[in-house]
Short mmCIF file of C-alpha atoms in Angstrom, two decimals:
data_model
loop_
_atom_site.label_atom_id
_atom_site.label_comp_id
_atom_site.label_asym_id
_atom_site.label_seq_id
_atom_site.Cartn_x
_atom_site.Cartn_y
_atom_site.Cartn_z
CA MET A 15 0.04 0.07 -0.03
CA CYS A 16 1.85 2.69 1.17
CA SER A 17 5.02 3.21 3.84
CA LEU A 18 6.27 5.77 5.37
CA GLU A 19 10.50 6.31 6.82
CA LYS A 20 11.78 9.77 8.49
CA ARG A 21 15.48 10.57 6.92
CA GLY A 22 16.61 13.33 9.02
CA ASN A 23 13.88 15.54 8.45
CA LEU A 24 12.46 14.79 5.81
CA PHE A 25 9.41 12.44 5.73
CA ILE A 26 9.28 10.13 2.77
CA LEU A 27 5.97 8.54 1.58
CA THR A 28 6.59 6.38 -1.39
CA LEU A 29 3.80 4.35 -2.67
CA THR A 30 3.93 0.06 -2.45
CA GLY A 31 1.91 -2.52 -2.67
CA GLN A 32 1.40 -4.73 -5.38
CA SER A 33 -0.16 -2.99 -7.89
CA VAL A 34 1.95 -1.73 -11.62
CA GLU A 35 -0.32 1.15 -11.30
CA HIS A 36 -0.46 2.03 -7.88
CA ARG A 37 -4.27 3.16 -8.31
CA LEU A 38 -6.13 4.57 -5.99
CA ASN A 39 -8.70 2.65 -3.92
CA PRO A 40 -10.00 2.63 -0.16
CA HIS A 41 -7.37 0.34 1.48
CA LEU A 42 -4.14 2.51 -0.10
CA ILE A 43 -6.22 5.92 0.59
CA THR A 44 -6.92 4.83 4.22
CA SER A 45 -2.34 3.51 4.36
CA ILE A 46 -1.67 7.04 2.90
CA ILE A 47 -4.49 9.16 5.36
CA ALA A 48 -2.84 6.98 8.42
CA ALA A 49 0.85 7.86 7.09
CA LEU A 50 0.41 11.65 7.05
CA SER A 51 -0.69 11.66 10.10
CA GLN A 52 1.90 10.17 11.72
CA ALA A 53 3.81 12.30 9.38
CA LYS A 54 1.79 15.39 11.05
CA ALA A 55 2.38 14.08 14.60
CA GLN A 56 5.92 14.02 14.21
CA SER A 57 6.83 16.69 12.90
CA SER A 58 9.10 19.45 13.76
CA ARG A 59 10.39 22.79 12.59
CA GLY A 60 11.91 22.60 9.73
CA SER A 61 10.22 18.96 8.63
CA ALA A 62 9.48 18.33 4.53
CA LEU A 63 7.61 14.97 2.92
CA VAL A 64 8.08 13.69 -0.33
CA THR A 65 6.10 11.31 -2.05
CA VAL A 66 7.79 8.56 -4.07
CA SER A 67 6.54 5.63 -6.57
CA HIS A 68 8.61 3.39 -8.23
CA GLY A 69 8.29 1.84 -11.72
CA LYS A 70 6.34 3.01 -14.90
CA PHE A 71 3.55 4.78 -12.72
CA PHE A 72 3.48 7.39 -10.22
CA CYS A 73 -0.34 6.77 -10.32
CA ASN A 74 -3.17 5.93 -12.92
CA GLY A 75 -6.05 6.97 -11.34
CA ILE A 76 -8.82 5.40 -9.27
CA ASP A 77 -9.21 1.30 -9.70
CA LEU A 78 -12.09 1.02 -11.08
CA ASP A 79 -11.52 -3.33 -11.11
CA TRP A 80 -11.23 -2.71 -7.11
CA VAL A 81 -14.77 -0.78 -7.86
CA ASN A 82 -16.28 -3.66 -9.95
CA ALA A 83 -14.96 -6.43 -8.33
CA VAL A 84 -16.73 -5.42 -5.32
CA ALA A 85 -20.39 -4.64 -6.57
CA ARG A 86 -23.43 -6.64 -7.30
CA SER A 87 -24.83 -4.65 -9.31
CA ASN A 88 -24.94 -1.01 -10.93
CA GLN A 89 -26.20 0.56 -8.08
CA GLU A 90 -23.79 -0.93 -6.04
CA ALA A 91 -20.51 0.49 -8.08
CA GLN A 92 -21.65 3.58 -8.10
CA GLN A 93 -22.22 3.46 -3.86
CA HIS A 94 -18.93 1.76 -4.12
CA PHE A 95 -17.90 4.95 -6.44
CA ASP A 96 -19.61 7.87 -4.19
CA HIS A 97 -17.29 6.23 -1.22
CA LEU A 98 -14.24 6.15 -2.80
CA TYR A 99 -15.38 10.13 -3.70
CA HIS A 100 -15.72 10.97 -0.28
CA SER A 101 -12.78 9.29 0.47
CA LEU A 102 -10.06 11.12 -2.17
CA LYS A 103 -11.67 14.26 -1.05
CA ARG A 104 -10.27 12.89 2.96
CA LEU A 105 -6.15 12.37 1.18
CA VAL A 106 -6.49 15.43 -0.95
CA LEU A 107 -7.79 17.44 3.55
CA ALA A 108 -4.95 15.75 4.63
CA PHE A 109 -1.65 16.54 2.49
CA ILE A 110 -3.41 20.34 1.94
CA SER A 111 -4.39 20.20 6.08
CA LEU A 112 -0.02 18.27 6.61
CA PRO A 113 1.99 20.96 8.30
CA MET A 114 5.22 21.44 6.17
CA PRO A 115 5.89 21.46 2.48
CA THR A 116 5.36 17.94 0.26
CA VAL A 117 6.70 17.62 -3.48
CA ALA A 118 5.78 14.53 -5.61
CA ALA A 119 8.26 13.33 -7.36
CA VAL A 120 6.16 11.40 -9.58
CA ASN A 121 8.98 8.67 -11.44
CA GLY A 122 5.73 7.91 -14.44
CA HIS A 123 2.71 8.11 -15.63
CA VAL A 124 0.02 10.34 -13.53
CA ALA A 125 -3.22 10.11 -14.43
CA ALA A 126 -7.15 11.19 -13.77
CA ALA A 127 -7.22 10.99 -10.24
CA GLY A 128 -3.55 9.99 -10.07
CA VAL A 129 -2.95 13.90 -11.00
CA VAL A 130 -5.17 15.42 -8.41
CA LEU A 131 -2.87 13.08 -5.37
CA ALA A 132 -0.40 14.44 -7.31
CA LEU A 133 -1.54 18.36 -7.42
CA CYS A 134 -2.19 17.60 -3.47
CA HIS A 135 1.85 18.02 -2.78
CA ASP A 136 3.59 21.71 -2.52
CA TYR A 137 5.66 20.99 -6.13
CA VAL A 138 5.94 18.90 -8.72
CA ILE A 139 9.15 17.51 -10.13
CA MET A 140 8.59 15.17 -12.79
CA ARG A 141 10.18 12.85 -15.07
CA ARG A 142 11.82 14.06 -18.62
CA ASP A 143 12.55 11.41 -20.31
CA ARG A 144 9.38 8.69 -20.12
CA GLY A 145 4.85 10.22 -18.59
CA VAL A 146 2.71 12.25 -19.44
CA LEU A 147 0.38 13.59 -16.94
CA TYR A 148 -3.13 12.69 -19.13
CA MET A 149 -6.73 13.65 -17.01
CA SER A 150 -8.46 11.07 -19.10
CA GLU A 151 -11.24 11.91 -18.39
CA LEU A 152 -13.01 14.66 -20.75
CA ASP A 153 -11.54 10.81 -23.10
CA LYS A 154 -13.58 8.47 -21.15
CA GLY A 155 -16.72 9.78 -20.55
CA ILE A 156 -16.15 11.07 -17.07
CA GLY A 157 -17.39 14.36 -15.05
CA ILE A 158 -14.96 15.25 -12.72
CA PRO A 159 -15.81 15.87 -9.03
CA GLU A 160 -16.38 19.16 -7.93
CA VAL A 161 -13.55 18.99 -4.97
CA PHE A 162 -11.02 18.68 -8.09
CA MET A 163 -12.25 20.66 -9.80
CA ALA A 164 -11.66 23.70 -7.67
CA LEU A 165 -8.62 22.11 -6.51
CA PHE A 166 -7.25 22.33 -10.95
CA ARG A 167 -8.81 26.08 -10.21
CA ALA A 168 -6.39 26.39 -7.08
CA LYS A 169 -3.32 25.33 -8.55
CA ILE A 170 -3.47 25.33 -12.10
CA SER A 171 -4.06 29.09 -13.81
CA GLY A 172 -5.81 29.99 -17.13
CA SER A 173 -5.07 28.20 -20.41
CA THR A 174 -2.98 26.00 -19.06
CA ARG A 175 -5.38 24.77 -16.14
CA ARG A 176 -8.57 24.57 -20.49
CA ASP A 177 -6.14 22.77 -22.01
CA ILE A 178 -5.52 19.86 -19.26
CA LEU A 179 -9.41 19.68 -18.36
CA LEU A 180 -10.54 20.54 -21.93
CA ARG A 181 -8.06 19.13 -24.11
CA GLY A 182 -7.56 15.66 -22.54
CA LEU A 183 -3.92 16.81 -23.37
CA LYS A 184 -0.77 13.83 -22.28
CA ILE A 185 1.73 16.04 -21.20
CA LYS A 186 4.72 15.29 -21.11
CA GLY A 187 7.13 16.43 -18.10
CA GLU A 188 9.31 18.97 -20.41
CA GLU A 189 5.31 20.37 -21.58
CA ALA A 190 4.54 19.82 -18.17
CA LEU A 191 7.68 22.83 -16.66
CA LYS A 192 7.00 25.64 -19.13
CA MET A 193 3.36 25.30 -18.51
CA GLY A 194 4.10 26.38 -13.66
CA ILE A 195 2.39 22.36 -13.04
CA ALA A 196 6.04 21.68 -12.91
CA GLU A 197 8.71 22.83 -11.06
CA ALA A 198 11.69 20.28 -12.18
CA VAL A 199 11.96 17.71 -14.15
CA HIS A 200 15.17 14.68 -14.77
CA ASP A 201 15.77 11.78 -16.64
CA GLY A 202 15.49 8.35 -15.03
CA GLU A 203 14.39 7.19 -12.14
CA GLU A 204 16.23 7.95 -10.24
CA GLY A 205 16.82 11.04 -10.89
CA VAL A 206 13.47 12.04 -10.39
CA THR A 207 12.89 10.27 -6.33
CA ASP A 208 16.32 12.13 -5.91
CA ALA A 209 15.65 15.16 -7.12
CA GLY A 210 12.14 14.62 -5.00
CA THR A 211 14.36 14.25 -1.62
CA GLU A 212 16.60 18.06 -2.26
CA MET A 213 14.14 19.60 -2.46
CA GLY A 214 12.46 18.44 0.01
CA ASP A 215 15.94 18.32 2.41
CA GLU A 216 15.82 22.20 1.80
CA LEU A 217 12.34 23.25 1.30
CA ALA A 218 12.25 21.49 5.26
CA LYS A 219 16.13 24.15 6.09
CA ARG A 220 14.02 26.27 5.93
CA LYS A 221 12.71 26.02 8.78
CA TRP A 222 9.50 26.66 8.47
CA ASP A 223 6.57 26.99 11.69
CA GLY A 224 4.18 23.74 10.46
CA GLU A 225 0.81 25.63 11.25
CA VAL A 226 2.23 29.12 10.20
CA TYR A 227 3.06 26.98 6.84
CA VAL A 228 -0.59 25.58 7.16
CA GLU A 229 -2.67 28.85 7.26
CA ILE A 230 -0.51 30.04 4.16
CA ARG A 231 -1.37 26.85 1.96
CA LYS A 232 -5.14 27.80 2.55
CA GLY A 233 -5.07 31.64 2.38
CA LEU A 234 -3.11 30.38 -1.10
CA TYR A 235 -6.79 28.07 -1.58
CA PRO A 236 -10.28 29.73 0.03
CA GLU A 237 -11.85 27.73 -2.08
CA LEU A 238 -10.95 24.89 -2.03
CA CYS A 239 -10.02 24.94 1.86
CA GLY A 240 -14.13 26.58 1.89
CA MET A 241 -15.64 23.35 0.27
CA LEU A 242 -13.19 20.95 2.86
CA GLY A 243 -14.67 22.47 5.68
CA MET A 244 -10.79 23.55 6.46
CA THR A 245 -11.31 26.47 8.89
CA SER A 246 -8.57 29.13 10.34
CA ASN A 247 -7.05 29.23 12.75
CA VAL A 248 -5.06 31.40 15.32
CA THR A 249 -2.11 32.33 14.52
CA ALA A 250 1.03 31.26 15.97
CA THR A 251 4.30 32.88 18.28
CA PRO A 252 5.78 35.38 15.68
CA LYS A 253 9.28 35.16 15.38
CA LEU A 254 9.65 38.87 15.72
CA MET B 7 8.29 59.76 6.83
CA CYS B 8 7.50 60.95 3.80
CA THR B 9 7.15 63.87 1.30
CA LEU B 10 4.68 65.05 -1.31
CA ASP B 11 5.75 66.71 -3.83
CA LYS B 12 4.38 67.99 -7.08
CA ARG B 13 5.32 68.19 -10.33
CA GLY B 14 3.89 69.82 -13.39
CA SER B 15 0.16 66.56 -12.51
CA LEU B 16 3.15 64.18 -11.04
CA PHE B 17 2.69 64.35 -7.74
CA PHE B 18 5.72 62.09 -5.91
CA LEU B 19 5.20 60.04 -2.53
CA THR B 20 8.92 59.89 -1.04
CA PHE B 21 9.46 57.50 1.43
CA THR B 22 12.69 60.62 3.07
CA GLY B 23 16.17 58.91 4.43
CA ASP B 24 18.60 56.35 4.39
CA ASP B 25 15.95 53.91 7.09
CA GLN B 26 14.51 50.97 6.30
CA HIS B 27 11.11 53.59 6.02
CA ARG B 28 9.47 50.37 8.47
CA ILE B 29 5.45 51.58 8.21
CA ASN B 30 3.89 51.69 11.59
CA PRO B 31 1.03 53.89 12.85
CA ASN B 32 2.93 57.14 13.27
CA VAL B 33 3.25 56.42 9.54
CA ILE B 34 0.39 54.99 7.66
CA GLY B 35 -0.67 58.72 9.66
CA ASN B 36 0.83 60.72 7.04
CA LEU B 37 0.25 58.21 4.24
CA LEU B 38 -3.15 59.04 4.60
CA SER B 39 -2.76 62.40 5.07
CA HIS B 40 -0.96 61.95 1.72
CA LEU B 41 -2.88 60.72 -0.54
CA SER B 42 -6.22 62.77 1.14
CA GLN B 43 -4.36 65.81 -0.35
CA VAL B 44 -3.00 63.68 -3.73
CA LYS B 45 -6.96 63.24 -3.74
CA ALA B 46 -7.78 66.32 -3.51
CA GLN B 47 -5.91 68.17 -6.56
CA ALA B 48 -6.53 65.18 -8.69
CA THR B 49 -7.16 66.02 -11.85
CA PRO B 50 -7.18 63.65 -15.23
CA GLY B 51 -3.97 63.77 -16.95
CA SER B 52 -2.50 62.52 -12.79
CA VAL B 53 -0.27 60.58 -11.56
CA LEU B 54 1.14 59.33 -8.82
CA ILE B 55 5.43 58.04 -8.22
CA THR B 56 6.00 56.13 -5.05
CA GLN B 57 9.64 56.25 -4.32
CA ALA B 58 11.74 55.53 -1.35
CA GLN B 59 14.96 57.20 -1.05
CA GLY B 60 18.86 55.05 0.51
CA LYS B 61 18.77 50.73 0.33
CA PHE B 62 15.20 50.14 1.09
CA PHE B 63 11.67 51.29 -0.70
CA SER B 64 10.63 49.40 2.78
CA ASN B 65 11.07 46.22 4.67
CA GLY B 66 7.45 46.11 6.18
CA PHE B 67 5.91 47.38 9.45
CA ASP B 68 8.30 48.18 12.16
CA LEU B 69 8.72 45.22 14.20
CA ASP B 70 10.80 47.14 16.81
CA TRP B 71 7.77 49.00 17.11
CA ALA B 72 5.71 45.90 17.72
CA GLN B 73 8.40 44.30 20.61
CA ALA B 74 8.56 47.74 22.45
CA ALA B 75 4.94 46.53 23.80
CA GLY B 76 6.72 44.83 26.33
CA SER B 77 5.25 41.07 25.91
CA LYS B 78 5.08 38.31 23.45
CA GLN B 79 0.76 39.55 23.87
CA GLY B 80 1.22 43.25 23.27
CA ALA B 81 3.91 42.52 20.90
CA SER B 82 1.56 40.61 18.80
CA GLU B 83 -1.00 42.93 19.49
CA ARG B 84 0.10 45.87 18.53
CA LEU B 85 1.32 43.85 14.86
CA ARG B 86 -2.57 43.04 14.81
CA HIS B 87 -3.32 46.67 15.37
CA MET B 88 -0.66 47.52 11.93
CA VAL B 89 -2.11 44.88 9.78
CA VAL B 90 -5.58 46.78 10.35
CA LEU B 91 -4.58 50.43 9.79
CA PHE B 92 -2.62 49.49 7.02
CA LYS B 93 -5.90 48.18 5.59
CA SER B 94 -7.01 52.32 4.38
CA VAL B 95 -3.72 53.06 2.49
CA VAL B 96 -4.71 49.89 0.58
CA ALA B 97 -7.92 51.77 0.58
CA SER B 98 -7.14 54.66 0.15
CA LEU B 99 -4.65 53.90 -2.78
CA LEU B 100 -7.12 50.94 -4.45
CA SER B 101 -9.28 54.34 -4.80
CA LEU B 102 -6.79 56.99 -5.84
CA PRO B 103 -8.75 59.18 -8.65
CA MET B 104 -5.54 58.17 -11.57
CA PRO B 105 -2.64 55.82 -12.02
CA THR B 106 -0.21 54.91 -9.75
CA ILE B 107 3.82 53.73 -9.94
CA ALA B 108 5.23 52.87 -7.26
CA SER B 109 9.40 53.27 -8.28
CA LEU B 110 11.90 50.36 -6.40
CA THR B 111 14.97 51.83 -6.22
CA GLY B 112 15.60 48.58 -3.31
CA HIS B 113 14.37 46.31 -1.25
CA ALA B 114 10.58 45.78 -1.27
CA ALA B 115 9.19 42.88 1.87
CA ALA B 116 6.85 42.45 3.46
CA GLY B 117 4.42 45.50 4.73
CA GLY B 118 6.54 46.95 2.12
CA PHE B 119 5.68 45.02 -0.98
CA VAL B 120 1.79 44.94 -0.37
CA LEU B 121 2.01 49.05 -0.32
CA ALA B 122 4.51 48.18 -3.40
CA LEU B 123 1.85 46.32 -4.67
CA SER B 124 -0.99 48.52 -4.50
CA HIS B 125 0.58 50.23 -6.84
CA ASP B 126 -1.54 49.95 -10.15
CA TYR B 127 2.33 49.53 -12.51
CA ILE B 128 6.17 48.66 -10.09
CA ILE B 129 8.88 49.70 -11.49
CA MET B 130 11.74 48.53 -9.99
CA ARG B 131 15.66 47.87 -10.23
CA ARG B 132 17.75 45.24 -12.10
CA ASP B 133 20.63 44.86 -10.80
CA ARG B 134 19.49 45.82 -7.12
CA GLY B 135 16.91 45.17 -4.36
CA VAL B 136 14.37 42.09 -4.33
CA LEU B 137 10.59 41.09 -3.65
CA TYR B 138 10.88 39.26 -1.16
CA MET B 139 7.36 38.32 0.99
CA SER B 140 9.24 37.19 4.42
CA GLU B 141 6.66 36.73 6.59
CA VAL B 142 6.52 32.38 5.53
CA ASP B 143 10.29 32.83 6.66
CA LEU B 144 9.56 35.14 10.38
CA TRP B 145 7.01 32.67 11.19
CA LEU B 146 4.16 34.64 11.15
CA THR B 147 0.60 33.58 9.04
CA ILE B 148 -0.57 36.32 5.57
CA PRO B 149 -3.90 38.50 6.24
CA GLY B 150 -6.86 38.00 4.11
CA TYR B 151 -6.93 40.67 2.44
CA VAL B 152 -3.03 40.37 1.42
CA ASN B 153 -4.70 36.73 0.32
CA ALA B 154 -6.67 38.35 -1.09
CA LEU B 155 -4.09 41.73 -3.57
CA PHE B 156 -1.87 38.99 -4.11
CA ARG B 157 -4.32 36.22 -5.92
CA GLU B 158 -6.16 38.64 -7.98
CA LYS B 159 -2.54 41.10 -8.48
CA ILE B 160 -0.89 37.89 -10.55
CA GLY B 161 -2.80 35.64 -12.55
CA ASP B 162 -0.37 32.62 -12.02
CA ALA B 163 -0.82 30.38 -9.21
CA SER B 164 2.45 28.93 -9.30
CA VAL B 165 3.83 33.38 -8.79
CA ARG B 166 1.77 32.64 -5.43
CA ARG B 167 2.63 30.07 -4.35
CA ASP B 168 6.21 31.12 -4.36
CA VAL B 169 5.87 34.18 -3.23
CA LEU B 170 4.14 33.30 -0.13
CA LEU B 171 4.81 29.71 0.21
CA ARG B 172 8.19 30.01 -0.20
CA GLY B 173 9.29 32.77 0.60
CA LEU B 174 11.05 34.05 -2.66
CA LYS B 175 13.14 36.81 -3.24
CA MET B 176 12.72 38.35 -6.50
CA LYS B 177 15.17 40.01 -8.30
CA GLY B 178 14.41 42.45 -10.28
CA ASP B 179 14.58 39.94 -14.32
CA GLU B 180 12.79 37.52 -12.25
CA ALA B 181 9.86 39.70 -11.17
CA VAL B 182 9.52 40.81 -14.65
CA LYS B 183 9.66 37.77 -15.41
CA ARG B 184 6.94 36.26 -13.71
CA GLY B 185 5.04 39.10 -14.18
CA VAL B 186 4.73 40.74 -10.97
CA VAL B 187 6.51 44.18 -11.94
CA GLU B 188 5.83 46.10 -15.54
CA ALA B 189 9.98 46.26 -15.75
CA ALA B 190 13.20 46.22 -14.64
CA TYR B 191 16.16 48.36 -15.52
CA ASP B 192 19.82 49.33 -13.59
CA GLY B 193 20.43 51.84 -11.71
CA GLU B 194 18.19 54.02 -9.42
CA GLU B 195 18.98 56.56 -11.88
CA GLU B 196 17.57 54.84 -14.35
CA VAL B 197 14.60 53.47 -12.29
CA ARG B 198 13.32 56.69 -11.29
CA GLU B 199 13.44 57.99 -15.04
CA ALA B 200 11.21 55.89 -15.99
CA SER B 201 9.03 55.71 -13.89
CA VAL B 202 8.15 59.84 -14.85
CA ARG B 203 8.00 59.08 -18.49
CA MET B 204 5.44 56.32 -17.91
CA ALA B 205 3.88 58.45 -15.96
CA GLU B 206 3.64 60.82 -18.48
CA GLU B 207 2.94 58.64 -21.02
CA LEU B 208 -0.10 57.77 -18.83
CA GLY B 209 -0.66 60.95 -18.19
CA LYS B 210 -1.29 62.51 -21.17
CA ARG B 211 -4.48 60.48 -22.11
CA LYS B 212 -6.28 62.49 -19.35
CA TRP B 213 -8.38 60.08 -17.46
CA ASP B 214 -11.72 60.81 -15.48
CA GLY B 215 -10.18 59.99 -12.00
CA GLU B 216 -13.70 59.20 -10.65
CA VAL B 217 -13.91 56.45 -14.07
CA TYR B 218 -10.57 55.21 -13.57
CA ALA B 219 -10.55 53.87 -9.83
CA GLU B 220 -13.89 52.75 -10.17
CA ILE B 221 -12.18 50.18 -12.79
CA ARG B 222 -8.94 49.46 -11.08
CA LYS B 223 -11.71 48.12 -7.44
CA GLY B 224 -14.20 46.26 -10.66
CA LEU B 225 -10.37 44.09 -11.14
CA PHE B 226 -10.29 43.85 -7.51
CA PRO B 227 -13.59 43.57 -6.27
CA GLN B 228 -12.40 40.54 -3.86
CA LEU B 229 -9.80 43.07 -1.93
CA SER B 230 -11.58 46.05 -2.86
CA ALA B 231 -14.36 44.63 -0.07
CA MET B 232 -11.95 43.24 2.38
CA VAL B 233 -10.21 46.72 2.70
CA GLY B 234 -14.01 48.25 3.26
CA LEU B 235 -14.39 50.04 -0.54
CA GLY B 236 -18.73 49.99 -2.80
CA HIS B 237 -18.75 50.06 -6.10
CA LYS B 238 -19.71 53.09 -7.73
CA LYS B 239 -21.79 53.51 -11.14
CA ILE B 240 -20.63 56.63 -13.14
CA ALA B 241 -22.12 59.79 -15.58
CA ASN B 242 -21.22 61.31 -18.04
CA PRO B 243 -19.34 58.86 -20.91
CA ARG B 244 -17.22 61.19 -22.00
CA LEU B 245 -19.20 60.28 -26.12
#
């Protein structure tokens, strides 16, 4: 499912499990939320988190096989799908309220809900030589839930947002860099993972106060945070 | 403190002296009084240039004054007081019936950056000086109206994130590239001259000040609402 490792001030969240595509189902989502909870509990000033994955995919979206496998009717499938959607909302909330900077080291393909997972992070690093970022919903004839739309509106601007969502573009690393979706691109899985951990370490060195950091992050994304039911908190003690 | 001068139809609001031009209630009072005067003397073709002497445009709120309160709570309260008071300066600039230019020949950080961004245009130095929202590094949160200012003035979400969440220190060239400032020039004189040139270009259009202010407020509806400005309907078009 996923594992959490602490290396100095850096938390490394790794998407593991049998599935090559690291698709999101309730088990994986619960596992990630638990890991984030743990990171939050162990955090201090100057913590950071990087999410890594291995193989051809970072995350290829929600686990429709799971939905179809457990559902005995179309109605049940819809119920499971709704349940999955609500779990995803909780996942977004967990990331947005994590009191430390976060980096997604996107080692391969990332699609649909996987893009949502990547965008939950403050920064995205992608592979230059392989992998695309792709919101497949339009091609599949599936709508995009409101909370995901809010996330895109929060994090991505202008025509880029239109190109990803309304044009079904398959965006390679270099393109993502130019479009301002990715912070940096690197060659090879190791290149991306190393860059991710390096960036995490760099951000950790700033010794930001976690509570303040979350408040500033929330201030950047008021619409999204409103939808997630987040409220504003009182300031922590400033370094006056 | 600041002085106000008028040269033709150009108003010059200048932070004098070689200090950090920190913003405290006295400075705010001073600014408001000058801006009031500017508004009273406005005619079509008027333009405001806000500038400073020395190494800083403004390094933000007067944290020394805040700490002189004597306790952590007192300091926080004084800081909060300045944040609230400063809304009036933003409101005054937002509703000023003429184009406004922040002419930066030095650093603009935190409240200083907010002051600069409250102008229609920013011209800065390329060779010296940075724009910097220091709050994240100082463990200070960002007031709601400041978030609205950045959200409505800077269109790119990743630039906003880099400025506010990452405490990016932007030099002139980067600020131009990221769409935060209009232009960057080498040297203090060049910046001042470019600011006057731009002001004269804008002044030539002889815009109706009231209409200008209303259109400006319409660009920044959330910010306007948050600093207490309403919307007016204007008649008298120049048909």
